[in-house]
Tab-separated table of C-alpha atoms and ligand atoms in Angstrom:
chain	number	residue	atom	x	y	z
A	1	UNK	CA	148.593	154.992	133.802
A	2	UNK	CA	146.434	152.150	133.009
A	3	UNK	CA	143.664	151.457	130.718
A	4	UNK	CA	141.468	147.987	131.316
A	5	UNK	CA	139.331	147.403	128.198
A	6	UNK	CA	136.422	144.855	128.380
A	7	UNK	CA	135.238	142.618	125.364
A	8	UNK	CA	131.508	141.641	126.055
A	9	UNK	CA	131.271	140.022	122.564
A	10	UNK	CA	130.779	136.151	122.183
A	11	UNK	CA	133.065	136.197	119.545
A	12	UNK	CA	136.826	136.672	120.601
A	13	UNK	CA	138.707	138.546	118.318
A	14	UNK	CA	135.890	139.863	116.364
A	15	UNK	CA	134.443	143.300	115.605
A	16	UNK	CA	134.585	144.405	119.036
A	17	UNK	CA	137.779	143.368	119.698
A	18	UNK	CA	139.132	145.298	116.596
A	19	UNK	CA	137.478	148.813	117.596
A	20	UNK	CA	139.109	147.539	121.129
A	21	UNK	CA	142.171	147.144	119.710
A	22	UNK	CA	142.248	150.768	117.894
A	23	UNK	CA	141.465	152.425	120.638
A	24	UNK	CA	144.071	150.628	123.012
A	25	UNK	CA	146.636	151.690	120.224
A	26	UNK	CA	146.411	155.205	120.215
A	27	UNK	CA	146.651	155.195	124.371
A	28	UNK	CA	149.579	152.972	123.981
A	29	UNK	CA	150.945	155.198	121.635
A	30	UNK	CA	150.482	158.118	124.271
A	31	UNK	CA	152.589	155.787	126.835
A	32	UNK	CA	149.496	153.848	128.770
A	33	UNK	CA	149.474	150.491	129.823
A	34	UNK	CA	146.727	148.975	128.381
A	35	UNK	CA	145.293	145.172	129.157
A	36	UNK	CA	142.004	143.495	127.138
A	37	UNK	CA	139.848	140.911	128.502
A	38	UNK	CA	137.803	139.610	126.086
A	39	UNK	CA	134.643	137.597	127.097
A	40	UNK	CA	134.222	135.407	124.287
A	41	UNK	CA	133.309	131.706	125.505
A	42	UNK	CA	132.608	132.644	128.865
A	43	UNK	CA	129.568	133.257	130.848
A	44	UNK	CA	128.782	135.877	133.520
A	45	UNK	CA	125.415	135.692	134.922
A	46	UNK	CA	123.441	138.663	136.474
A	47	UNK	CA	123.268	140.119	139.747
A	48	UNK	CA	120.722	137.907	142.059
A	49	UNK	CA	119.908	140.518	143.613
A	50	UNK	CA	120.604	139.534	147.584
A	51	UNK	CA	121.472	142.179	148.286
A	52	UNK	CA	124.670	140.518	149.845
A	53	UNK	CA	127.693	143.912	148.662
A	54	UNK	CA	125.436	146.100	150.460
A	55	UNK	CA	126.268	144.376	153.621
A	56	UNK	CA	129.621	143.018	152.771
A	57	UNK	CA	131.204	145.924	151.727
A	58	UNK	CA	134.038	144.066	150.860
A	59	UNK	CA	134.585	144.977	147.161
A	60	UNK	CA	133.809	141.857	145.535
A	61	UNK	CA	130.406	139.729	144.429
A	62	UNK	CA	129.619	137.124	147.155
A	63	UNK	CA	128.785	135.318	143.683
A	64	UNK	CA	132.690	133.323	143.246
A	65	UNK	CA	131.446	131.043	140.041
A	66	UNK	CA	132.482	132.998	137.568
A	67	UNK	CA	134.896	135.920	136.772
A	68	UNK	CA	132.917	139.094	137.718
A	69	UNK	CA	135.024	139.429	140.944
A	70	UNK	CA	138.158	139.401	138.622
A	71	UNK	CA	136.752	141.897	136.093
A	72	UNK	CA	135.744	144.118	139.336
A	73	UNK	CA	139.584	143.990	140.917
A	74	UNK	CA	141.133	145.003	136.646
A	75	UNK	CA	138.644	147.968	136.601
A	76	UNK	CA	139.686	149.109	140.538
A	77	UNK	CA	142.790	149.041	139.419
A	78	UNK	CA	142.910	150.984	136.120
A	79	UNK	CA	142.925	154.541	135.914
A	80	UNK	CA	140.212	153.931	132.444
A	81	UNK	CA	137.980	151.532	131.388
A	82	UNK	CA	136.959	151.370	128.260
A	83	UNK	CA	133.817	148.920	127.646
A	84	UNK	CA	133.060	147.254	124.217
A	85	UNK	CA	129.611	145.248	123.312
A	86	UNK	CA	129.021	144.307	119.808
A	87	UNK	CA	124.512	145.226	119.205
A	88	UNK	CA	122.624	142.305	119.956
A	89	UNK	CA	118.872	143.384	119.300
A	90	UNK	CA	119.495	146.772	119.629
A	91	UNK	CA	121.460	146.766	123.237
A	92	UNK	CA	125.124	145.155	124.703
A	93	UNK	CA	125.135	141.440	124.575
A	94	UNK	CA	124.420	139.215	128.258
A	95	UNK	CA	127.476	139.298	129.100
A	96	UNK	CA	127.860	143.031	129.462
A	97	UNK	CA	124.448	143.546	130.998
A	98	UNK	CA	125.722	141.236	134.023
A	99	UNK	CA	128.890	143.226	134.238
A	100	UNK	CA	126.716	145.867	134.502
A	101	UNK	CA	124.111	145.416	136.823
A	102	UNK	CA	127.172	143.227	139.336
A	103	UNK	CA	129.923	145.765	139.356
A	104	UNK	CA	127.210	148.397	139.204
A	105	UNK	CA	126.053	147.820	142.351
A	106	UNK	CA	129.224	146.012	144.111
A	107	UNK	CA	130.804	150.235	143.420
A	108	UNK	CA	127.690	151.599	144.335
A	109	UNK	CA	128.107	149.224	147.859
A	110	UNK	CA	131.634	150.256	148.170
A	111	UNK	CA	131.446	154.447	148.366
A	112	UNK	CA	131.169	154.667	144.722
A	113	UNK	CA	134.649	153.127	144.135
A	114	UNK	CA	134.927	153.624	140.123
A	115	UNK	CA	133.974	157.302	140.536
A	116	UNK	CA	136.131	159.617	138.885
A	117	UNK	CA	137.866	157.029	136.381
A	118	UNK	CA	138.095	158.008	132.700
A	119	UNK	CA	135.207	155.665	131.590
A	120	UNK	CA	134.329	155.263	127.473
A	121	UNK	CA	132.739	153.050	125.392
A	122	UNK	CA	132.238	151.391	122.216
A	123	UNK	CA	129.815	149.602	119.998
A	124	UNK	CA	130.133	146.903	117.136
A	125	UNK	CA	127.223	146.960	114.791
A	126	UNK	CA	126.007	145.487	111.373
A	127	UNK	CA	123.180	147.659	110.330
A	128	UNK	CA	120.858	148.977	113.469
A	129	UNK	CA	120.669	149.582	117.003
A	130	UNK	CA	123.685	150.866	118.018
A	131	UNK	CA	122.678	153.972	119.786
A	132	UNK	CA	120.816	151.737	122.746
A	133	UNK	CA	124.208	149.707	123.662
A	134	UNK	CA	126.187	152.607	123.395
A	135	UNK	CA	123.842	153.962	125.789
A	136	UNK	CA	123.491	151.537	127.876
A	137	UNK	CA	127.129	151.281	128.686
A	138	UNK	CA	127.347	155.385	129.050
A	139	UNK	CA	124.685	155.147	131.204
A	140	UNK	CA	126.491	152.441	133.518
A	141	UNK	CA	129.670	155.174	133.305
A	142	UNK	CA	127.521	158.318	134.600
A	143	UNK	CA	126.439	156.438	137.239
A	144	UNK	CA	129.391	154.891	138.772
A	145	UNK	CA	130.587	159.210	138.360
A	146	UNK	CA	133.152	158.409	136.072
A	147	UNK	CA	134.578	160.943	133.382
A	148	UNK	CA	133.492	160.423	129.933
A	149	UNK	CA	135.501	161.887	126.613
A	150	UNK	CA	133.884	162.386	123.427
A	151	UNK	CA	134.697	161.874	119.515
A	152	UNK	CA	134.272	162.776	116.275
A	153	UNK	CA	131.080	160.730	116.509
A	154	UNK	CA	129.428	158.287	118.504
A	155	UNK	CA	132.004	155.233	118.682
A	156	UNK	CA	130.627	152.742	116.926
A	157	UNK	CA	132.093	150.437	113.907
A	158	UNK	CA	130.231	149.414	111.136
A	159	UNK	CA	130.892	145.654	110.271
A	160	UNK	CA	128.729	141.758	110.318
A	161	UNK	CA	131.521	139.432	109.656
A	162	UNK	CA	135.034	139.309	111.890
A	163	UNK	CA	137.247	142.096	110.245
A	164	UNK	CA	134.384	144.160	108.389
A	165	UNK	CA	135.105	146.495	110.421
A	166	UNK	CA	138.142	147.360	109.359
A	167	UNK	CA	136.844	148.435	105.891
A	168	UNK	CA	134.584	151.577	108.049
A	169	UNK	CA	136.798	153.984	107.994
A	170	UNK	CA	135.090	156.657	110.084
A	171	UNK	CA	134.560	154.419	112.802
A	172	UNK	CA	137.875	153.458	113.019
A	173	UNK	CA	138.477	157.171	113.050
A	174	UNK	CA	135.960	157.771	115.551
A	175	UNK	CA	137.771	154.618	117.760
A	176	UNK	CA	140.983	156.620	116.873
A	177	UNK	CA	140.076	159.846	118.092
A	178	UNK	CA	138.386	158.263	120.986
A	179	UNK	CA	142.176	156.816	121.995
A	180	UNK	CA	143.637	159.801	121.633
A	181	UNK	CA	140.578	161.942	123.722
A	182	UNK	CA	140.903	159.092	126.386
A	183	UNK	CA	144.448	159.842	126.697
A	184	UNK	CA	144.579	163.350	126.850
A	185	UNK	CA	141.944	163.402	129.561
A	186	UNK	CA	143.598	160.849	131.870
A	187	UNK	CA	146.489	163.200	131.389
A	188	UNK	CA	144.722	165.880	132.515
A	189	UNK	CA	143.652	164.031	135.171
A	190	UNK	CA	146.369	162.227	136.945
B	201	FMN	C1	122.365	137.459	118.640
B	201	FMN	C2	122.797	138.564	117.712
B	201	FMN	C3	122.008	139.701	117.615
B	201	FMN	C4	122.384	140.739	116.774
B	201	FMN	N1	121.602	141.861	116.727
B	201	FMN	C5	121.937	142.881	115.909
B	201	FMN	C6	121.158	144.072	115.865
B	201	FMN	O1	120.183	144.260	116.580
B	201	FMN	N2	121.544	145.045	114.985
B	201	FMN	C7	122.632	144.908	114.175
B	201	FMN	O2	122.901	145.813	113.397
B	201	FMN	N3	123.430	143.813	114.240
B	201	FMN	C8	123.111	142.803	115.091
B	201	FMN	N4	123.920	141.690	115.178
B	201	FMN	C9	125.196	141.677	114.413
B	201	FMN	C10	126.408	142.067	115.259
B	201	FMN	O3	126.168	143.231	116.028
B	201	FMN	C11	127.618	142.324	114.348
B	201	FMN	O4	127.899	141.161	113.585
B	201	FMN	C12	128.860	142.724	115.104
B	201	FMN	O5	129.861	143.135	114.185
B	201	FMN	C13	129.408	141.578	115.940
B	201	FMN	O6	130.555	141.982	116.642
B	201	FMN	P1	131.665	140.896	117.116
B	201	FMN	O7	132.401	140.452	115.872
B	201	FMN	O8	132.525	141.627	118.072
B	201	FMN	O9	130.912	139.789	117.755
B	201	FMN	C14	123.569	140.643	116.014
B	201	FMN	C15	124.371	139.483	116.124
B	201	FMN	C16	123.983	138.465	116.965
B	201	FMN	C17	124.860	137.237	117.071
C-alpha cells in the first residue's frame, strides 16, 4: 500500500516536512510505501474557475503550467494521502489552498475519484491558528469522502524556526500515533 504525503510549506525541509517525515516513518515501519512531495519553491495557482473538469472529465486540470495535474495522478494513485501546511495567518499556506480548491473539484468532476482513501492531515505552527488549517485540510478530506483516523490530539507541531519542532514532544507523539492510526486503518481497509 501506498501513502503520498504533500508539503504545502514554502520552506522545504522545514517544520512541515519534519511532522511529514514522522508520520511517513511509522507507516514505513508498518511496511507502506511512502513518497513526499514537498512544495517549497514552487507555485500552484488556484482553480480559474472555467469550469473546464466538469466537461472534460478526463481526470486532470485543463490548467498544464504548473504541477497540479502531477500532484492529482500521486494522490489517484495512493491508497493515503496525508496533507501538511505549516499556519500562515491562521489557515494552510497558497499553495495548499490551490491544491485544494483544483483537485477538489477535478475529483468532484470525475465521480468522486479520491473517495474512500485514508485521508489525514497535519499542521506546523509557531504560536496560533492552527485549528483553521487543520480544518481546512479535514474539511477538503470529508468532502472528497475519504476516511479520516484520529490521534492522541489534533496533529499539529509546535515550532518557528526549521527543526523546533523536534523539541515538541507531544506533537511528535501526536504525528507518531497519527502514523501508526493511518496504518492500521488502511489495513483494515485494503
Ligand atoms: C507568512 C507567514 C505567516 C505565518 N502565520 C502564522 C500564524 O498565523 N500563526 C503562527 O503561529 N505562526 C505563523 N507563522 C509561522 C509558521 O507557521 C511556523 O514558522 C512554521 O513552523 C513554519 O513551518 P515550515 O518550517 O514548514 O515552513 C507564519 C509564517 C509565515 C512565513
Amino acid at each position: 500500500m501506498k501513502v503520498f504525503a504533500l508539503n504545502a510549506s514554502a520552506r522545504k525541509d522545514g517544520n512541515t516536512a519534519i511532522l511529514l517525515g514522522t508520520v511517513l516513518d511509522e507507516l514505513k515501519n508498518e511496511g507502506m510505501e511512502t513518497e513526499l512531495i514537498q512544495l517549497g519553491g514552487k507555485t500552484i495557482n488556484g482553480c480559474r474557475a472555467c469550469y473546464k473538469c466538469m466537461e472534460n472529465v478526463d481526470k486532470h486540470c485543463v490548467v498544464k503550467s504548473d504541477m497540479l495535474n502531477e500532484i492529482m495522478d500521486k494522490m489517484v494513485e495512493a491508497d493515503g494521502i496525508l496533507l501538511g501546511s505549516p499556519t500562515y495567518f491562521s489557515d494552510v499556506t497558497a499553495n495548499m489552498r490551490a491544491v485544494i480548491e483544483r483537485c477538489g473539484f477535478v475529483a468532484r468532476a470525475n465521480g468522486y475519484m479520491l473517495k474512500r482513501k485514508v485521508g489525514a492531515s497535519v499542521v506546523a505552527v509557531r504560536r496560533a491558528g492552527a485549528i483553521p488549517a487543520f480544518s481546512g485540510m479535514n474539511l477538503f478530506l470529508h468532502y472528497m469522502q475519504m476516511v479520516m483516523p484520529g490521534s492522541s490530539y489534533w496533529s499539529l507541531g509546535v515550532g518557528r524556526d526549521i527543526g523546533e519542532v523536534l523539541q515538541d514532544e507531544e506533537g511528535l507523539q501526536t504525528m507518531k500515533t497519527l502514523g501508526q492510526n493511518m496504518a492500521w486503518l488502511l489495513k483494515k481497509l485494503n
